[in-house]
Amino acid sequence: MKATRLQVVDPQHFTDADLLPFARLLAAGGTVAFPTETVYGLGADATNPAALSSVFAAKGRPSDNPLIVHVAAPQDCEPLVRTVTPLARVLIARFWPGPLTIVLQRSSRVPDLVTAGLETVAVRLPAHPLARRLIALAGVPIAAPSANRSGRPSPTRSGHVVTDLMGRVDGIIDGGPCAVGLESTVVDATGAQPVILRPGGVTREMMASVAGPVAIHPALTRAGVGEEGHSGAPRSPGMKYTHYAPRARLVLARTSRSGATDQTPPANPAAVAEVARVLLALAQRQQAETIGILCTDETAAVLGALAAEMKPPPLVVKTLGSAANPEEMAANLFLRFREFDDSPVTLILAQPLPEKAIGHALMNRLEKAAGHQWEEA
Ligand code: TXA
Ligand code: MG
């Protein structure tokens, strides 16, 4: 057990004095969890192999899954990579600081433990002012995976970090909830065309507006799902792990109208009622004593009346937010997963969500949590 230094720091009104004890821990090879705009990260000096080993140990993370290196200023990327490609320059100029992780050929300064032996390194400049100042004060690039125990949902509140890592790390900075709530977009910028390896807050459309057509790695498309042999080795090794999942089995409800996942128009009452009906029909068939339902506000609003008719087993209904507000739903997803973990639910039926803007990343996380299991009513 480590003595974990835990401190609340106001993310809007902090001073260097608040952060210096944690920056010193990092500079001395310690591990410190801190908020970013996406999720909480567990930081360590990216140039110090012993510190990196502590990160893998604290998380229980397989060492073949590489880490993202966080920097405090765009030029701090340069020593870490062989060349900043013209594509990377465009992406950096437009999206840094922000939730975009850029994969480039690594330089020899980056330890193997960071890249898991890959020839590339992933670099990110977070937008969260506290994160940036902490990295600047530490004076070294900071490797930071999400600050959860391996296999658990990424932490979007300091309480999640405390649950997973108290006594396992040297410091935890409580800087309030994370605004985005899903991990950064990971994009391969080694070539001329961007290739999305993990969808996130910076969407394909946003990148296309400055960098031309954007490819999506085949392992991420539905056709390529579960067929890594068919679609080529996963370029982002994290793709092969079951991430983000709640403890309960999660199943996505296939709604019959289109069979697609984007049939949830915010203001279409018939479509909303159809989704509610499918969720309840699926619930009726289950053996579980209490069934979790994860849905939009709109679906939840019609679920009660319909349940009185259809009489499913007892339900624990949790809403992500309005279907019209994918950002709100994204910010709530991992929080809801963890709430389900604290409930007696052993099965969660989830509604597919509209794949607009960050909705693409949201559905990516939901499908991963479901192990790509869909069920038809
Ligand atoms: O938003 C985020 O990115 C958060 C915060 C803390 O910054 N960090 C995060 O780290 O999500 P982590 O370790 O949970 O996820 C890193 C992802 C993994 O899927 C990993 O496989 C991928 O980035 N990755 C890291 N280095 C890579 C590389 N050289 N090439 C391809 N993918 C890489
Ligand atoms: Mg993670």
Tab-separated table of C-alpha atoms in Angstrom, residues 173-376:
chain	number	residue	atom	x	y	z
A	173	ILE	CA	-5.760	15.416	-7.804
A	174	ASP	CA	-9.513	15.893	-7.419
A	175	GLY	CA	-10.330	18.521	-10.030
A	176	GLY	CA	-14.024	17.822	-10.538
A	177	PRO	CA	-15.853	16.022	-13.346
A	178	CYS	CA	-14.424	15.658	-16.871
A	179	ALA	CA	-16.269	17.661	-19.527
A	180	VAL	CA	-15.994	15.301	-22.525
A	181	GLY	CA	-16.309	12.027	-20.617
A	182	LEU	CA	-14.910	9.772	-23.372
A	183	GLU	CA	-11.227	9.212	-24.155
A	184	SER	CA	-9.473	11.259	-26.829
A	185	THR	CA	-9.655	10.495	-30.528
A	186	VAL	CA	-6.517	8.571	-31.579
A	187	VAL	CA	-5.408	9.355	-35.129
A	188	ASP	CA	-2.521	7.908	-37.115
A	189	ALA	CA	-0.797	10.862	-38.790
A	190	THR	CA	2.308	9.040	-40.019
A	191	GLY	CA	1.091	9.197	-43.626
A	192	ALA	CA	-0.690	11.748	-45.804
A	193	GLN	CA	-4.219	10.680	-44.828
A	194	PRO	CA	-5.483	10.640	-41.246
A	195	VAL	CA	-6.585	7.200	-40.016
A	196	ILE	CA	-8.816	7.105	-36.938
A	197	LEU	CA	-7.708	4.357	-34.555
A	198	ARG	CA	-10.098	5.315	-31.735
A	199	PRO	CA	-13.069	7.680	-32.181
A	200	GLY	CA	-13.471	10.483	-29.635
A	201	GLY	CA	-14.297	14.138	-29.122
A	202	VAL	CA	-12.559	15.308	-32.299
A	203	THR	CA	-14.771	13.737	-34.938
A	204	ARG	CA	-14.062	12.502	-38.442
A	205	GLU	CA	-16.007	15.455	-39.852
A	206	MET	CA	-13.993	17.949	-37.801
A	207	MET	CA	-10.701	16.512	-39.074
A	208	ALA	CA	-11.967	16.271	-42.648
A	209	SER	CA	-12.653	20.001	-42.638
A	210	VAL	CA	-8.919	20.743	-42.335
A	211	ALA	CA	-7.187	17.561	-43.519
A	212	GLY	CA	-9.305	16.142	-46.355
A	213	PRO	CA	-10.812	12.651	-46.382
A	214	VAL	CA	-10.311	10.737	-43.123
A	215	ALA	CA	-10.028	6.948	-43.036
A	216	ILE	CA	-11.346	4.773	-40.224
A	217	HIS	CA	-9.267	1.762	-39.286
A	218	PRO	CA	-11.043	-1.399	-40.520
A	219	ALA	CA	-11.054	-2.914	-37.038
A	220	LEU	CA	-13.449	-0.115	-36.018
A	221	THR	CA	-16.037	-0.600	-38.729
A	222	ARG	CA	-18.931	-2.973	-38.097
A	223	ALA	CA	-17.888	-5.169	-41.020
A	224	GLY	CA	-14.419	-5.540	-39.533
A	225	VAL	CA	-15.611	-6.228	-36.006
A	226	GLY	CA	-14.180	-9.359	-34.461
A	227	GLU	CA	-12.318	-10.144	-37.645
A	228	GLU	CA	-8.890	-8.839	-36.880
A	229	GLY	CA	-7.313	-11.476	-39.117
A	230	HIS	CA	-9.531	-10.295	-41.932
A	231	SER	CA	-9.049	-6.580	-41.448
A	232	GLY	CA	-5.365	-6.552	-40.577
A	233	ALA	CA	-3.636	-6.404	-37.205
A	234	PRO	CA	-5.147	-3.719	-34.967
A	235	ARG	CA	-2.939	-0.666	-35.254
A	236	SER	CA	-4.029	0.646	-31.878
A	237	PRO	CA	-3.258	-2.323	-29.662
A	238	GLY	CA	-5.894	-1.200	-27.146
A	239	MET	CA	-8.536	-2.144	-29.710
A	240	LYS	CA	-8.288	-5.794	-28.839
A	241	TYR	CA	-9.067	-5.438	-25.141
A	242	THR	CA	-12.584	-5.388	-23.687
A	243	HIS	CA	-12.568	-1.888	-22.350
A	244	TYR	CA	-15.050	0.376	-20.748
A	245	ALA	CA	-17.369	-2.435	-19.730
A	246	PRO	CA	-19.627	-2.483	-16.677
A	247	ARG	CA	-19.557	-5.708	-14.628
A	248	ALA	CA	-23.059	-6.688	-15.772
A	249	ARG	CA	-23.502	-8.185	-19.216
A	250	LEU	CA	-24.516	-5.446	-21.612
A	251	VAL	CA	-26.652	-6.137	-24.673
A	252	LEU	CA	-27.611	-3.682	-27.394
A	253	ALA	CA	-31.259	-3.755	-28.435
A	254	ARG	CA	-31.710	-4.077	-32.172
A	255	THR	CA	-34.746	-2.008	-33.069
A	256	SER	CA	-36.679	-3.383	-36.021
A	257	ARG	CA	-37.476	-0.270	-38.020
A	258	SER	CA	-34.226	-0.042	-39.930
A	259	GLY	CA	-32.035	-2.533	-38.142
A	260	ALA	CA	-29.496	0.284	-38.106
A	261	THR	CA	-28.229	2.014	-35.026
A	262	ASP	CA	-29.104	5.580	-35.873
A	263	GLN	CA	-32.868	5.368	-35.954
A	264	THR	CA	-33.471	7.487	-32.901
A	265	PRO	CA	-34.537	10.873	-34.181
A	266	PRO	CA	-34.912	13.159	-31.142
A	267	ALA	CA	-38.368	14.386	-32.063
A	268	ASN	CA	-40.021	11.324	-33.592
A	269	PRO	CA	-42.505	9.942	-31.013
A	270	ALA	CA	-43.206	6.783	-33.016
A	271	ALA	CA	-39.518	5.876	-33.178
A	272	VAL	CA	-39.087	6.606	-29.461
A	273	ALA	CA	-42.071	4.391	-28.575
A	274	GLU	CA	-40.658	1.641	-30.795
A	275	VAL	CA	-37.325	1.720	-28.954
A	276	ALA	CA	-39.107	1.536	-25.581
A	277	ARG	CA	-41.231	-1.368	-26.787
A	278	VAL	CA	-38.186	-3.313	-28.017
A	279	LEU	CA	-36.326	-2.763	-24.724
A	280	LEU	CA	-39.314	-4.007	-22.727
A	281	ALA	CA	-39.912	-6.990	-25.025
A	282	LEU	CA	-36.277	-7.997	-24.535
A	283	ALA	CA	-36.611	-7.525	-20.771
A	284	GLN	CA	-39.686	-9.798	-20.699
A	285	ARG	CA	-37.625	-12.668	-22.114
A	286	GLN	CA	-34.834	-12.489	-19.528
A	287	GLN	CA	-34.234	-14.691	-16.525
A	288	ALA	CA	-32.447	-11.989	-14.514
A	289	GLU	CA	-34.255	-10.778	-11.384
A	290	THR	CA	-33.531	-7.115	-11.961
A	291	ILE	CA	-32.739	-5.749	-15.377
A	292	GLY	CA	-30.851	-2.573	-16.127
A	293	ILE	CA	-32.026	-0.305	-18.918
A	294	LEU	CA	-29.675	2.310	-20.368
A	295	CYS	CA	-31.494	4.757	-22.604
A	296	THR	CA	-32.165	8.355	-23.554
A	297	ASP	CA	-34.369	10.757	-21.578
A	298	GLU	CA	-36.943	10.528	-24.372
A	299	THR	CA	-37.159	6.730	-24.171
A	300	ALA	CA	-37.315	6.780	-20.369
A	301	ALA	CA	-40.229	9.216	-20.516
A	302	VAL	CA	-42.456	6.685	-22.324
A	303	LEU	CA	-41.045	3.544	-20.690
A	304	GLY	CA	-43.066	3.733	-17.476
A	305	ALA	CA	-46.516	3.737	-19.067
A	306	LEU	CA	-45.546	0.977	-21.486
A	307	ALA	CA	-44.054	-1.131	-18.678
A	308	ALA	CA	-47.379	-1.026	-16.834
A	309	GLU	CA	-48.857	-2.767	-19.889
A	310	MET	CA	-46.035	-5.160	-20.732
A	311	LYS	CA	-45.097	-6.133	-17.141
A	312	PRO	CA	-41.372	-6.897	-17.505
A	313	PRO	CA	-39.260	-8.002	-14.493
A	314	PRO	CA	-38.179	-5.205	-12.103
A	315	LEU	CA	-36.135	-2.591	-13.963
A	316	VAL	CA	-33.347	-0.208	-12.981
A	317	VAL	CA	-33.634	2.536	-15.607
A	318	LYS	CA	-30.722	4.934	-16.118
A	319	THR	CA	-30.707	7.710	-18.679
A	320	LEU	CA	-27.703	9.165	-20.476
A	321	GLY	CA	-29.383	12.448	-21.386
A	322	SER	CA	-31.371	13.764	-24.312
A	323	ALA	CA	-30.990	12.073	-27.704
A	324	ALA	CA	-30.662	15.607	-29.036
A	325	ASN	CA	-27.532	16.159	-26.934
A	326	PRO	CA	-24.818	13.588	-27.724
A	327	GLU	CA	-22.246	15.582	-25.719
A	328	GLU	CA	-24.330	15.235	-22.575
A	329	MET	CA	-24.787	11.500	-23.186
A	330	ALA	CA	-21.054	11.032	-23.773
A	331	ALA	CA	-20.223	12.832	-20.529
A	332	ASN	CA	-22.524	10.457	-18.609
A	333	LEU	CA	-21.729	7.059	-20.151
A	334	PHE	CA	-18.897	5.836	-17.898
A	335	LEU	CA	-20.577	7.322	-14.829
A	336	ARG	CA	-23.687	5.238	-15.574
A	337	PHE	CA	-21.585	2.109	-16.094
A	338	ARG	CA	-20.092	2.570	-12.649
A	339	GLU	CA	-23.522	3.252	-11.118
A	340	PHE	CA	-24.726	-0.044	-12.560
A	341	ASP	CA	-21.652	-1.689	-11.005
A	342	ASP	CA	-22.944	-0.497	-7.622
A	343	SER	CA	-26.427	-1.918	-8.282
A	344	PRO	CA	-27.599	-5.577	-8.175
A	345	VAL	CA	-28.172	-5.614	-11.940
A	346	THR	CA	-26.506	-8.506	-13.824
A	347	LEU	CA	-27.870	-7.646	-17.275
A	348	ILE	CA	-28.140	-4.245	-18.949
A	349	LEU	CA	-30.212	-3.653	-22.069
A	350	ALA	CA	-28.967	-0.588	-23.911
A	351	GLN	CA	-30.569	1.516	-26.571
A	352	PRO	CA	-28.481	2.265	-29.688
A	353	LEU	CA	-27.745	5.979	-29.939
A	354	PRO	CA	-27.660	8.443	-32.812
A	355	GLU	CA	-24.212	8.537	-34.405
A	356	LYS	CA	-23.998	12.283	-34.819
A	357	ALA	CA	-20.858	14.197	-33.795
A	358	ILE	CA	-19.464	12.546	-30.642
A	359	GLY	CA	-22.292	10.006	-31.000
A	360	HIS	CA	-19.949	7.919	-33.154
A	361	ALA	CA	-17.478	7.606	-30.267
A	362	LEU	CA	-20.360	6.964	-27.874
A	363	MET	CA	-21.655	4.038	-29.946
A	364	ASN	CA	-18.097	2.727	-30.322
A	365	ARG	CA	-17.781	2.519	-26.512
A	366	LEU	CA	-21.259	1.006	-26.132
A	367	GLU	CA	-20.577	-1.656	-28.761
A	368	LYS	CA	-17.257	-2.498	-27.122
A	369	ALA	CA	-18.927	-2.751	-23.724
A	370	ALA	CA	-21.519	-5.059	-25.296
A	371	GLY	CA	-18.781	-7.204	-26.812
A	372	HIS	CA	-20.681	-6.411	-30.045
A	373	GLN	CA	-23.723	-8.384	-28.816
A	374	TRP	CA	-27.017	-7.265	-30.296
A	375	GLU	CA	-30.385	-8.797	-29.553
A	376	GLU	CA	-33.592	-8.595	-31.504
